[in-house]
GROMACS .gro file of N, CA and C in nm:
model
  507
    1MET      N    1   2.780  -0.925   0.264
    1MET     CA    2   2.890  -0.913   0.374
    1MET      C    3   2.991  -0.784   0.403
    2SER      N    4   2.962  -0.747   0.463
    2SER     CA    5   3.045  -0.633   0.453
    2SER      C    6   3.222  -0.671   0.423
    3LYS      N    7   3.269  -0.531   0.401
    3LYS     CA    8   3.450  -0.555   0.445
    3LYS      C    9   3.536  -0.572   0.566
    4GLN      N   10   3.503  -0.560   0.596
    4GLN     CA   11   3.455  -0.545   0.814
    4GLN      C   12   3.468  -0.655   0.873
    5ALA      N   13   3.306  -0.779   0.815
    5ALA     CA   14   3.326  -0.916   0.830
    5ALA      C   15   3.380  -0.985   0.757
    6MET      N   16   3.451  -0.950   0.644
    6MET     CA   17   3.512  -1.028   0.587
    6MET      C   18   3.675  -1.026   0.668
    7LEU      N   19   3.707  -0.869   0.654
    7LEU     CA   20   3.825  -0.893   0.763
    7LEU      C   21   3.891  -0.975   0.880
    8ASP      N   22   3.768  -0.976   0.967
    8ASP     CA   23   3.695  -1.027   1.130
    8ASP      C   24   3.763  -1.181   1.132
    9THR      N   25   3.682  -1.253   0.983
    9THR     CA   26   3.627  -1.362   0.930
    9THR      C   27   3.790  -1.396   0.929
   10PHE      N   28   3.882  -1.405   0.834
   10PHE     CA   29   4.011  -1.361   0.751
   10PHE      C   30   4.113  -1.436   0.885
   11LYS      N   31   4.112  -1.254   0.972
   11LYS     CA   32   4.150  -1.221   1.119
   11LYS      C   33   4.100  -1.388   1.197
   12ALA      N   34   4.002  -1.409   1.257
   12ALA     CA   35   4.009  -1.534   1.270
   12ALA      C   36   3.995  -1.680   1.213
   13HIS      N   37   4.027  -1.664   1.091
   13HIS     CA   38   4.042  -1.836   1.006
   13HIS      C   39   4.206  -1.852   1.032
   14VAL      N   40   4.293  -1.711   1.033
   14VAL     CA   41   4.419  -1.746   1.074
   14VAL      C   42   4.489  -1.717   1.203
   15ASP      N   43   4.384  -1.723   1.309
   15ASP     CA   44   4.411  -1.714   1.440
   15ASP      C   45   4.396  -1.808   1.474
   16ALA      N   46   4.339  -1.884   1.543
   16ALA     CA   47   4.308  -2.069   1.472
   16ALA      C   48   4.393  -2.121   1.381
   17GLU      N   49   4.456  -2.087   1.340
   17GLU     CA   50   4.565  -2.152   1.224
   17GLU      C   51   4.599  -2.188   1.307
   18LEU      N   52   4.714  -2.118   1.356
   18LEU     CA   53   4.850  -2.023   1.380
   18LEU      C   54   4.796  -2.083   1.590
   19ALA      N   55   4.680  -2.090   1.573
   19ALA     CA   56   4.635  -2.144   1.809
   19ALA      C   57   4.686  -2.310   1.749
   20GLY      N   58   4.629  -2.342   1.640
   20GLY     CA   59   4.608  -2.480   1.674
   20GLY      C   60   4.505  -2.556   1.663
   21ASP      N   61   4.439  -2.437   1.699
   21ASP     CA   62   4.242  -2.453   1.672
   21ASP      C   63   4.183  -2.535   1.592
   22LEU      N   64   4.223  -2.706   1.484
   22LEU     CA   65   4.110  -2.699   1.306
   22LEU      C   66   3.986  -2.741   1.385
   23ASP      N   67   3.883  -2.769   1.476
   23ASP     CA   68   3.748  -2.644   1.484
   23ASP      C   69   3.706  -2.537   1.357
   24THR      N   70   3.821  -2.421   1.498
   24THR     CA   71   3.750  -2.317   1.461
   24THR      C   72   3.794  -2.231   1.295
   25THR      N   73   3.875  -2.334   1.261
   25THR     CA   74   3.949  -2.258   1.108
   25THR      C   75   3.861  -2.292   1.032
   26MET      N   76   3.799  -2.416   1.037
   26MET     CA   77   3.711  -2.469   0.947
   26MET      C   78   3.619  -2.427   0.972
   27ALA      N   79   3.526  -2.352   1.065
   27ALA     CA   80   3.389  -2.262   1.138
   27ALA      C   81   3.384  -2.160   0.977
   28THR      N   82   3.514  -2.160   1.039
   28THR     CA   83   3.485  -2.014   0.926
   28THR      C   84   3.536  -2.013   0.816
   29MET      N   85   3.525  -2.118   0.695
   29MET     CA   86   3.508  -2.158   0.598
   29MET      C   87   3.378  -2.189   0.532
   30THR      N   88   3.318  -2.217   0.411
   30THR     CA   89   3.223  -2.255   0.376
   30THR      C   90   3.211  -2.417   0.398
   31GLY      N   91   3.097  -2.469   0.328
   31GLY     CA   92   3.026  -2.683   0.406
   31GLY      C   93   3.165  -2.647   0.223
   32ASP      N   94   3.242  -2.608   0.158
   32ASP     CA   95   3.226  -2.700   0.033
   32ASP      C   96   3.346  -2.568  -0.031
   33PRO      N   97   3.493  -2.579   0.101
   33PRO     CA   98   3.611  -2.513   0.057
   33PRO      C   99   3.711  -2.557  -0.020
   34HIS      N  100   3.807  -2.482  -0.072
   34HIS     CA  101   3.953  -2.535  -0.100
   34HIS      C  102   4.047  -2.494  -0.082
   35LEU      N  103   4.179  -2.505  -0.111
   35LEU     CA  104   4.344  -2.455  -0.076
   35LEU      C  105   4.414  -2.501  -0.133
   36HIS      N  106   4.486  -2.368  -0.200
   36HIS     CA  107   4.537  -2.450  -0.330
   36HIS      C  108   4.762  -2.327  -0.298
   37ASN      N  109   4.824  -2.422  -0.248
   37ASN     CA  110   4.919  -2.345  -0.231
   37ASN      C  111   4.986  -2.380  -0.349
   38ILE      N  112   5.006  -2.285  -0.438
   38ILE     CA  113   5.064  -2.251  -0.587
   38ILE      C  114   5.152  -2.274  -0.599
   39PRO      N  115   5.314  -2.279  -0.532
   39PRO     CA  116   5.445  -2.327  -0.583
   39PRO      C  117   5.428  -2.392  -0.522
   40SER      N  118   5.347  -2.521  -0.462
   40SER     CA  119   5.391  -2.621  -0.396
   40SER      C  120   5.230  -2.727  -0.470
   41MET      N  121   5.194  -2.713  -0.500
   41MET     CA  122   5.114  -2.836  -0.548
   41MET      C  123   5.030  -2.871  -0.413
   42VAL      N  124   5.010  -2.769  -0.278
   42VAL     CA  125   4.932  -2.871  -0.199
   42VAL      C  126   4.788  -2.802  -0.126
   43GLY      N  127   4.673  -2.887  -0.050
   43GLY     CA  128   4.632  -2.791  -0.009
   43GLY      C  129   4.474  -2.970  -0.006
   44GLY      N  130   4.388  -2.826  -0.047
   44GLY     CA  131   4.341  -2.936  -0.060
   44GLY      C  132   4.128  -2.863  -0.071
   45VAL      N  133   4.082  -3.033  -0.124
   45VAL     CA  134   3.919  -2.988  -0.178
   45VAL      C  135   3.793  -3.021  -0.107
   46GLY      N  136   3.686  -2.922  -0.156
   46GLY     CA  137   3.558  -3.005   0.052
   46GLY      C  138   3.645  -3.004   0.142
   47PRO      N  139   3.557  -2.983   0.178
   47PRO     CA  140   3.521  -2.991   0.253
   47PRO      C  141   3.629  -3.131   0.402
   48ASP      N  142   3.630  -3.216   0.321
   48ASP     CA  143   3.704  -3.392   0.369
   48ASP      C  144   3.873  -3.325   0.354
   49GLY      N  145   3.878  -3.315   0.242
   49GLY     CA  146   4.057  -3.289   0.203
   49GLY      C  147   4.089  -3.166   0.248
   50VAL      N  148   4.052  -3.043   0.273
   50VAL     CA  149   4.039  -2.897   0.352
   50VAL      C  150   4.110  -2.974   0.493
   51ARG      N  151   3.994  -3.065   0.546
   51ARG     CA  152   4.046  -3.072   0.716
   51ARG      C  153   4.100  -3.193   0.744
   52SER      N  154   4.188  -3.243   0.576
   52SER     CA  155   4.288  -3.336   0.623
   52SER      C  156   4.408  -3.272   0.577
   53PHE      N  157   4.386  -3.159   0.509
   53PHE     CA  158   4.533  -3.133   0.430
   53PHE      C  159   4.541  -3.026   0.606
   54TYR      N  160   4.434  -2.868   0.651
   54TYR     CA  161   4.437  -2.876   0.797
   54TYR      C  162   4.545  -2.891   0.870
   55LYS      N  163   4.454  -3.105   0.885
   55LYS     CA  164   4.471  -3.189   1.016
   55LYS      C  165   4.679  -3.145   0.998
   56ASN      N  166   4.692  -3.218   0.938
   56ASN     CA  167   4.795  -3.289   0.854
   56ASN      C  168   4.950  -3.193   0.842
   57TYR      N  169   4.906  -3.109   0.821
   57TYR     CA  170   5.065  -3.026   0.710
   57TYR      C  171   4.978  -2.904   0.739
   58LEU      N  172   4.922  -2.786   0.855
   58LEU     CA  173   4.915  -2.700   0.826
   58LEU      C  174   4.940  -2.666   0.984
   59VAL      N  175   4.757  -2.631   1.043
   59VAL     CA  176   4.724  -2.611   1.138
   59VAL      C  177   4.814  -2.679   1.285
   60GLY      N  178   4.860  -2.607   1.405
   60GLY     CA  179   4.934  -2.600   1.452
   60GLY      C  180   5.114  -2.658   1.406
   61LYS      N  181   5.087  -2.598   1.294
   61LYS     CA  182   5.259  -2.696   1.222
   61LYS      C  183   5.228  -2.607   1.086
   62PHE      N  184   5.190  -2.471   1.123
   62PHE     CA  185   5.262  -2.323   1.043
   62PHE      C  186   5.329  -2.315   1.002
   63PHE      N  187   5.446  -2.294   1.149
   63PHE     CA  188   5.566  -2.225   1.090
   63PHE      C  189   5.684  -2.302   1.202
   64PRO      N  190   5.822  -2.251   1.155
   64PRO     CA  191   5.863  -2.289   1.276
   64PRO      C  192   5.877  -2.133   1.420
   65PRO      N  193   5.917  -2.169   1.544
   65PRO     CA  194   5.855  -2.077   1.649
   65PRO      C  195   5.938  -1.905   1.598
   66ASP      N  196   6.009  -1.924   1.542
   66ASP     CA  197   6.013  -1.758   1.552
   66ASP      C  198   5.985  -1.699   1.456
   67VAL      N  199   5.904  -1.736   1.390
   67VAL     CA  200   5.839  -1.753   1.292
   67VAL      C  201   5.803  -1.522   1.250
   68THR      N  202   5.760  -1.421   1.196
   68THR     CA  203   5.704  -1.327   1.157
   68THR      C  204   5.662  -1.281   1.065
   69MET      N  205   5.537  -1.160   1.054
   69MET     CA  206   5.457  -1.200   0.984
   69MET      C  207   5.448  -1.032   0.963
   70THR      N  208   5.490  -0.974   0.818
   70THR     CA  209   5.505  -0.916   0.848
   70THR      C  210   5.401  -0.777   0.746
   71GLY      N  211   5.290  -0.710   0.749
   71GLY     CA  212   5.164  -0.734   0.702
   71GLY      C  213   5.227  -0.627   0.593
   72VAL      N  214   5.179  -0.618   0.438
   72VAL     CA  215   5.219  -0.542   0.373
   72VAL      C  216   5.120  -0.445   0.334
   73SER      N  217   5.016  -0.478   0.270
   73SER     CA  218   4.846  -0.357   0.204
   73SER      C  219   4.792  -0.554   0.208
   74THR      N  220   4.726  -0.439   0.184
   74THR     CA  221   4.546  -0.594   0.187
   74THR      C  222   4.454  -0.456   0.144
   75THR      N  223   4.431  -0.577   0.017
   75THR     CA  224   4.275  -0.533  -0.114
   75THR      C  225   4.199  -0.615  -0.015
   76VAL      N  226   4.028  -0.558   0.045
   76VAL     CA  227   3.962  -0.609   0.000
   76VAL      C  228   3.825  -0.582  -0.121
   77GLY      N  229   3.791  -0.628  -0.162
   77GLY     CA  230   3.659  -0.644  -0.233
   77GLY      C  231   3.553  -0.684  -0.167
   78ASP      N  232   3.512  -0.736  -0.340
   78ASP     CA  233   3.349  -0.719  -0.314
   78ASP      C  234   3.357  -0.927  -0.239
   79THR      N  235   3.436  -0.914  -0.212
   79THR     CA  236   3.392  -1.071  -0.272
   79THR      C  237   3.554  -1.179  -0.236
   80GLN      N  238   3.602  -1.078  -0.173
   80GLN     CA  239   3.675  -1.124  -0.159
   80GLN      C  240   3.857  -1.018  -0.149
   81ILE      N  241   4.018  -1.081  -0.051
   81ILE     CA  242   4.110  -1.022  -0.022
   81ILE      C  243   4.189  -1.057  -0.078
   82VAL      N  244   4.316  -1.006  -0.095
   82VAL     CA  245   4.384  -1.035  -0.130
   82VAL      C  246   4.518  -0.956  -0.085
   83ASP      N  247   4.568  -1.009   0.057
   83ASP     CA  248   4.638  -1.000   0.115
   83ASP      C  249   4.877  -1.028   0.134
   84GLU      N  250   4.919  -0.917   0.124
   84GLU     CA  251   5.047  -0.881   0.081
   84GLU      C  252   5.121  -0.905   0.223
   85LEU      N  253   5.167  -0.980   0.232
   85LEU     CA  254   5.276  -0.994   0.342
   85LEU      C  255   5.448  -1.106   0.324
   86VAL      N  256   5.541  -1.062   0.450
   86VAL     CA  257   5.640  -1.083   0.455
   86VAL      C  258   5.658  -1.150   0.545
   87ILE      N  259   5.699  -1.266   0.522
   87ILE     CA  260   5.705  -1.373   0.637
   87ILE      C  261   5.798  -1.416   0.658
   88SER      N  262   5.870  -1.465   0.733
   88SER     CA  263   6.042  -1.412   0.839
   88SER      C  264   6.071  -1.549   0.901
   89PHE      N  265   6.183  -1.682   0.889
   89PHE     CA  266   6.152  -1.758   0.961
   89PHE      C  267   6.284  -1.863   0.943
   90THR      N  268   6.301  -1.883   1.115
   90THR     CA  269   6.425  -2.011   1.025
   90THR      C  270   6.397  -2.135   1.005
   91HIS      N  271   6.478  -2.203   0.903
   91HIS     CA  272   6.412  -2.383   0.879
   91HIS      C  273   6.439  -2.450   0.975
   92THR      N  274   6.345  -2.437   1.032
   92THR     CA  275   6.446  -2.548   1.163
   92THR      C  276   6.292  -2.676   1.208
   93THR      N  277   6.272  -2.689   1.152
   93THR     CA  278   6.102  -2.759   1.183
   93THR      C  279   6.059  -2.810   1.023
   94PRO      N  280   6.049  -2.907   0.950
   94PRO     CA  281   5.947  -2.975   0.846
   94PRO      C  282   5.818  -2.873   0.855
   95ILE      N  283   5.831  -2.727   0.727
   95ILE     CA  284   5.712  -2.733   0.701
   95ILE      C  285   5.659  -2.750   0.555
   96ASP      N  286   5.648  -2.860   0.564
   96ASP     CA  287   5.550  -3.027   0.421
   96ASP      C  288   5.426  -2.901   0.370
   97TRP      N  289   5.346  -2.815   0.371
   97TRP     CA  290   5.270  -2.715   0.285
   97TRP      C  291   5.356  -2.660   0.184
   98MET      N  292   5.430  -2.607   0.270
   98MET     CA  293   5.593  -2.502   0.164
   98MET      C  294   5.731  -2.544   0.092
   99LEU      N  295   5.765  -2.647   0.083
   99LEU     CA  296   5.836  -2.726   0.109
   99LEU      C  297   5.832  -2.909   0.164
  100PRO      N  298   5.729  -2.976   0.037
  100PRO     CA  299   5.729  -3.071   0.106
  100PRO      C  300   5.846  -3.178   0.064
  101ASN      N  301   5.860  -3.239   0.142
  101ASN     CA  302   5.971  -3.363   0.136
  101ASN      C  303   6.120  -3.342   0.166
  102VAL      N  304   6.122  -3.121   0.202
  102VAL     CA  305   6.261  -3.172   0.269
  102VAL      C  306   6.280  -3.112   0.402
  103ALA      N  307   6.384  -3.123   0.442
  103ALA     CA  308   6.403  -3.153   0.623
  103ALA      C  309   6.470  -3.039   0.615
  104PRO      N  310   6.482  -3.044   0.757
  104PRO     CA  311   6.480  -2.846   0.801
  104PRO      C  312   6.720  -2.782   0.842
  105THR      N  313   6.687  -2.710   0.733
  105THR     CA  314   6.806  -2.699   0.689
  105THR      C  315   6.818  -2.573   0.756
  106GLY      N  316   6.860  -2.573   0.861
  106GLY     CA  317   6.839  -2.462   0.989
  106GLY      C  318   6.914  -2.271   0.900
  107LYS      N  319   6.812  -2.312   0.813
  107LYS     CA  320   6.827  -2.169   0.724
  107LYS      C  321   6.765  -2.058   0.751
  108ARG      N  322   6.784  -1.932   0.752
  108ARG     CA  323   6.707  -1.781   0.738
  108ARG      C  324   6.662  -1.796   0.614
  109VAL      N  325   6.506  -1.742   0.623
  109VAL     CA  326   6.375  -1.764   0.542
  109VAL      C  327   6.383  -1.603   0.514
  110GLU      N  328   6.325  -1.534   0.482
  110GLU     CA  329   6.195  -1.452   0.414
  110GLU      C  330   6.174  -1.422   0.267
  111VAL      N  331   6.031  -1.415   0.275
  111VAL     CA  332   5.941  -1.439   0.148
  111VAL      C  333   5.857  -1.403   0.108
  112ALA      N  334   5.886  -1.219   0.051
  112ALA     CA  335   5.713  -1.280  -0.008
  112ALA      C  336   5.583  -1.335   0.014
  113PHE      N  337   5.486  -1.284   0.060
  113PHE     CA  338   5.405  -1.373  -0.021
  113PHE      C  339   5.219  -1.301  -0.014
  114VAL      N  340   5.119  -1.347  -0.135
  114VAL     CA  341   5.010  -1.274  -0.122
  114VAL      C  342   4.881  -1.438  -0.163
  115VAL      N  343   4.786  -1.406  -0.043
  115VAL     CA  344   4.731  -1.506   0.076
  115VAL      C  345   4.554  -1.348  -0.019
  116VAL      N  346   4.501  -1.501  -0.111
  116VAL     CA  347   4.362  -1.455  -0.186
  116VAL      C  348   4.250  -1.581  -0.160
  117VAL      N  349   4.215  -1.464  -0.093
  117VAL     CA  350   4.106  -1.521   0.029
  117VAL      C  351   4.004  -1.517  -0.007
  118GLY      N  352   3.897  -1.609  -0.098
  118GLY     CA  353   3.746  -1.655  -0.097
  118GLY      C  354   3.656  -1.630  -0.052
  119PHE      N  355   3.452  -1.538  -0.061
  119PHE     CA  356   3.388  -1.559   0.042
  119PHE      C  357   3.331  -1.582  -0.006
  120GLU      N  358   3.232  -1.656   0.033
  120GLU     CA  359   3.075  -1.698  -0.013
  120GLU      C  360   2.961  -1.679   0.101
  121GLU      N  361   2.875  -1.638   0.120
  121GLU     CA  362   2.764  -1.621   0.254
  121GLU      C  363   2.840  -1.615   0.355
  122GLY      N  364   2.873  -1.559   0.401
  122GLY     CA  365   3.016  -1.492   0.532
  122GLY      C  366   3.069  -1.569   0.597
  123LYS      N  367   3.143  -1.688   0.438
  123LYS     CA  368   3.251  -1.741   0.494
  123LYS      C  369   3.324  -1.762   0.410
  124ILE      N  370   3.486  -1.851   0.441
  124ILE     CA  371   3.595  -1.815   0.293
  124ILE      C  372   3.587  -2.017   0.257
  125SER      N  373   3.573  -1.912   0.087
  125SER     CA  374   3.481  -1.993   0.045
  125SER      C  375   3.641  -2.095  -0.038
  126HIS      N  376   3.785  -2.040  -0.026
  126HIS     CA  377   3.896  -2.054  -0.096
  126HIS      C  378   4.096  -1.979  -0.053
  127GLU      N  379   4.113  -2.015  -0.061
  127GLU     CA  380   4.288  -2.038   0.015
  127GLU      C  381   4.380  -2.055  -0.146
  128HIS      N  382   4.369  -1.859  -0.225
  128HIS     CA  383   4.561  -1.927  -0.319
  128HIS      C  384   4.633  -1.865  -0.269
  129ILE      N  385   4.713  -1.941  -0.201
  129ILE     CA  386   4.822  -1.858  -0.151
  129ILE      C  387   5.004  -1.853  -0.227
  130TYR      N  388   5.079  -1.761  -0.227
  130TYR     CA  389   5.124  -1.766  -0.371
  130TYR      C  390   5.256  -1.741  -0.292
  131TRP      N  391   5.393  -1.772  -0.425
  131TRP     CA  392   5.537  -1.664  -0.335
  131TRP      C  393   5.630  -1.711  -0.421
  132ASP      N  394   5.764  -1.698  -0.416
  132ASP     CA  395   5.834  -1.754  -0.541
  132ASP      C  396   5.994  -1.858  -0.407
  133GLN      N  397   5.897  -1.993  -0.530
  133GLN     CA  398   5.889  -2.095  -0.460
  133GLN      C  399   6.093  -2.088  -0.438
  134ALA      N  400   6.130  -2.037  -0.615
  134ALA     CA  401   6.278  -2.011  -0.592
  134ALA      C  402   6.360  -1.881  -0.479
  135THR      N  403   6.309  -1.894  -0.471
  135THR     CA  404   6.403  -1.742  -0.372
  135THR      C  405   6.424  -1.838  -0.203
  136VAL      N  406   6.236  -1.898  -0.161
  136VAL     CA  407   6.279  -1.986  -0.083
  136VAL      C  408   6.413  -2.106  -0.086
  137LEU      N  409   6.398  -2.192  -0.192
  137LEU     CA  410   6.506  -2.252  -0.220
  137LEU      C  411   6.643  -2.230  -0.243
  138ALA      N  412   6.641  -2.100  -0.302
  138ALA     CA  413   6.813  -2.064  -0.286
  138ALA      C  414   6.826  -1.946  -0.181
  139GLN      N  415   6.761  -1.929  -0.053
  139GLN     CA  416   6.804  -1.926   0.071
  139GLN      C  417   6.847  -2.007   0.179
  140ILE      N  418   6.731  -2.123   0.137
  140ILE     CA  419   6.854  -2.257   0.243
  140ILE      C  420   6.891  -2.318   0.146
  141GLY      N  421   6.928  -2.298   0.052
  141GLY     CA  422   7.066  -2.379  -0.041
  141GLY      C  423   7.036  -2.508  -0.092
  142LEU      N  424   6.838  -2.523  -0.154
  142LEU     CA  425   6.854  -2.529  -0.265
  142LEU      C  426   6.834  -2.560  -0.375
  143LEU      N  427   6.903  -2.458  -0.403
  143LEU     CA  428   6.928  -2.336  -0.557
  143LEU      C  429   6.973  -2.252  -0.576
  144ASP      N  430   7.086  -2.248  -0.670
  144ASP     CA  431   7.225  -2.245  -0.634
  144ASP      C  432   7.183  -2.107  -0.776
  145PRO      N  433   7.138  -1.968  -0.741
  145PRO     CA  434   7.111  -1.902  -0.796
  145PRO      C  435   7.153  -1.850  -0.865
  146GLU      N  436   7.284  -1.857  -0.908
  146GLU     CA  437   7.430  -1.802  -0.921
  146GLU      C  438   7.398  -1.755  -1.140
  147GLY      N  439   7.355  -1.720  -1.213
  147GLY     CA  440   7.298  -1.696  -1.267
  147GLY      C  441   7.159  -1.744  -1.389
  148LEU      N  442   7.112  -1.749  -1.274
  148LEU     CA  443   6.973  -1.702  -1.313
  148LEU      C  444   6.909  -1.663  -1.263
  149PRO      N  445   6.716  -1.596  -1.309
  149PRO     CA  446   6.652  -1.490  -1.275
  149PRO      C  447   6.587  -1.537  -1.129
  150VAL      N  448   6.716  -1.439  -0.988
  150VAL     CA  449   6.656  -1.548  -0.885
  150VAL      C  450   6.735  -1.501  -0.772
  151VAL      N  451   6.651  -1.444  -0.739
  151VAL     CA  452   6.717  -1.401  -0.551
  151VAL      C  453   6.653  -1.461  -0.471
  152GLY      N  454   6.829  -1.460  -0.310
  152GLY     CA  455   6.754  -1.446  -0.206
  152GLY      C  456   6.599  -1.327  -0.093
  153ALA      N  457   6.670  -1.350   0.005
  153ALA     CA  458   6.652  -1.216   0.096
  153ALA      C  459   6.565  -1.067  -0.008
  154GLU      N  460   6.703  -1.113  -0.084
  154GLU     CA  461   6.631  -0.883  -0.121
  154GLU      C  462   6.533  -0.924  -0.183
  155SER      N  463   6.446  -1.003  -0.237
  155SER     CA  464   6.315  -0.997  -0.260
  155SER      C  465   6.213  -0.981  -0.195
  156ALA      N  466   6.238  -0.944  -0.099
  156ALA     CA  467   6.140  -1.026   0.059
  156ALA      C  468   6.188  -0.832   0.072
  157ARG      N  469   6.294  -0.795   0.185
  157ARG     CA  470   6.272  -0.695   0.206
  157ARG      C  471   6.259  -0.498   0.078
  158LYS      N  472   6.303  -0.566  -0.049
  158LYS     CA  473   6.244  -0.494  -0.130
  158LYS      C  474   6.141  -0.495  -0.107
  159VAL      N  475   5.950  -0.604  -0.101
  159VAL     CA  476   5.856  -0.519  -0.041
  159VAL      C  477   5.822  -0.512   0.040
  160LEU      N  478   5.961  -0.488   0.108
  160LEU     CA  479   5.885  -0.450   0.302
  160LEU      C  480   5.962  -0.278   0.267
  161ASN      N  481   6.070  -0.208   0.137
  161ASN     CA  482   6.133  -0.122   0.162
  161ASN      C  483   6.122  -0.129   0.006
  162PRO      N  484   6.046  -0.048  -0.090
  162PRO     CA  485   6.039  -0.034  -0.180
  162PRO      C  486   6.190   0.079  -0.210
  163MET      N  487   6.218   0.139  -0.179
  163MET     CA  488   6.325   0.254  -0.180
  163MET      C  489   6.459   0.134  -0.236
  164LEU      N  490   6.465   0.040  -0.175
  164LEU     CA  491   6.632  -0.042  -0.171
  164LEU      C  492   6.660  -0.071  -0.346
  165PRO      N  493   6.731  -0.023  -0.379
  165PRO     CA  494   6.841  -0.112  -0.536
  165PRO      C  495   6.744  -0.158  -0.616
  166ALA      N  496   6.688  -0.196  -0.762
  166ALA     CA  497   6.719  -0.317  -0.725
  166ALA      C  498   6.810  -0.395  -0.826
  167ARG      N  499   6.767  -0.507  -0.836
  167ARG     CA  500   6.913  -0.577  -0.893
  167ARG      C  501   6.947  -0.485  -1.059
  168ALA      N  502   7.073  -0.494  -1.034
  168ALA     CA  503   7.141  -0.486  -1.144
  168ALA      C  504   7.146  -0.553  -1.292
  169MET      N  505   7.134  -0.458  -1.392
  169MET     CA  506   7.018  -0.552  -1.461
  169MET      C  507   7.201  -0.687  -1.616
   0.00000   0.00000   0.00000
């Protein structure tokens, strides 16, 4: 599979997720995919598990309406894509895949994400999605970062602008 074909398939996948199109989302995936949101340990395994997870928690329910996604870098290898981005939103709706059992707080969140997307036979075989849950919890008021090696939106802002000062030690 060409690198451009992988990028096109991943774009179609994300576009379908955001549009709420479950069938198109699943059509971009292999017959035995898996999805793992690392910090929250939610996702799905196999076509039924992934479809159920997407249907109940993600596709069409991805983020609140004011979400913005800012690409930072995309690395395309022979069998996978690694996509780094910053996602910003106001926590006005449940985001069960990211914050299971956490009611909307109305707080603004900015967080860096890394998505590792594997490919087999021209389709997505898996997604492993990473983010710093501590920085999210600090921003929505569920974790007091005082005295801890935890920051808030500054972390995502530094990803977007490496010239910002580092945290004082």
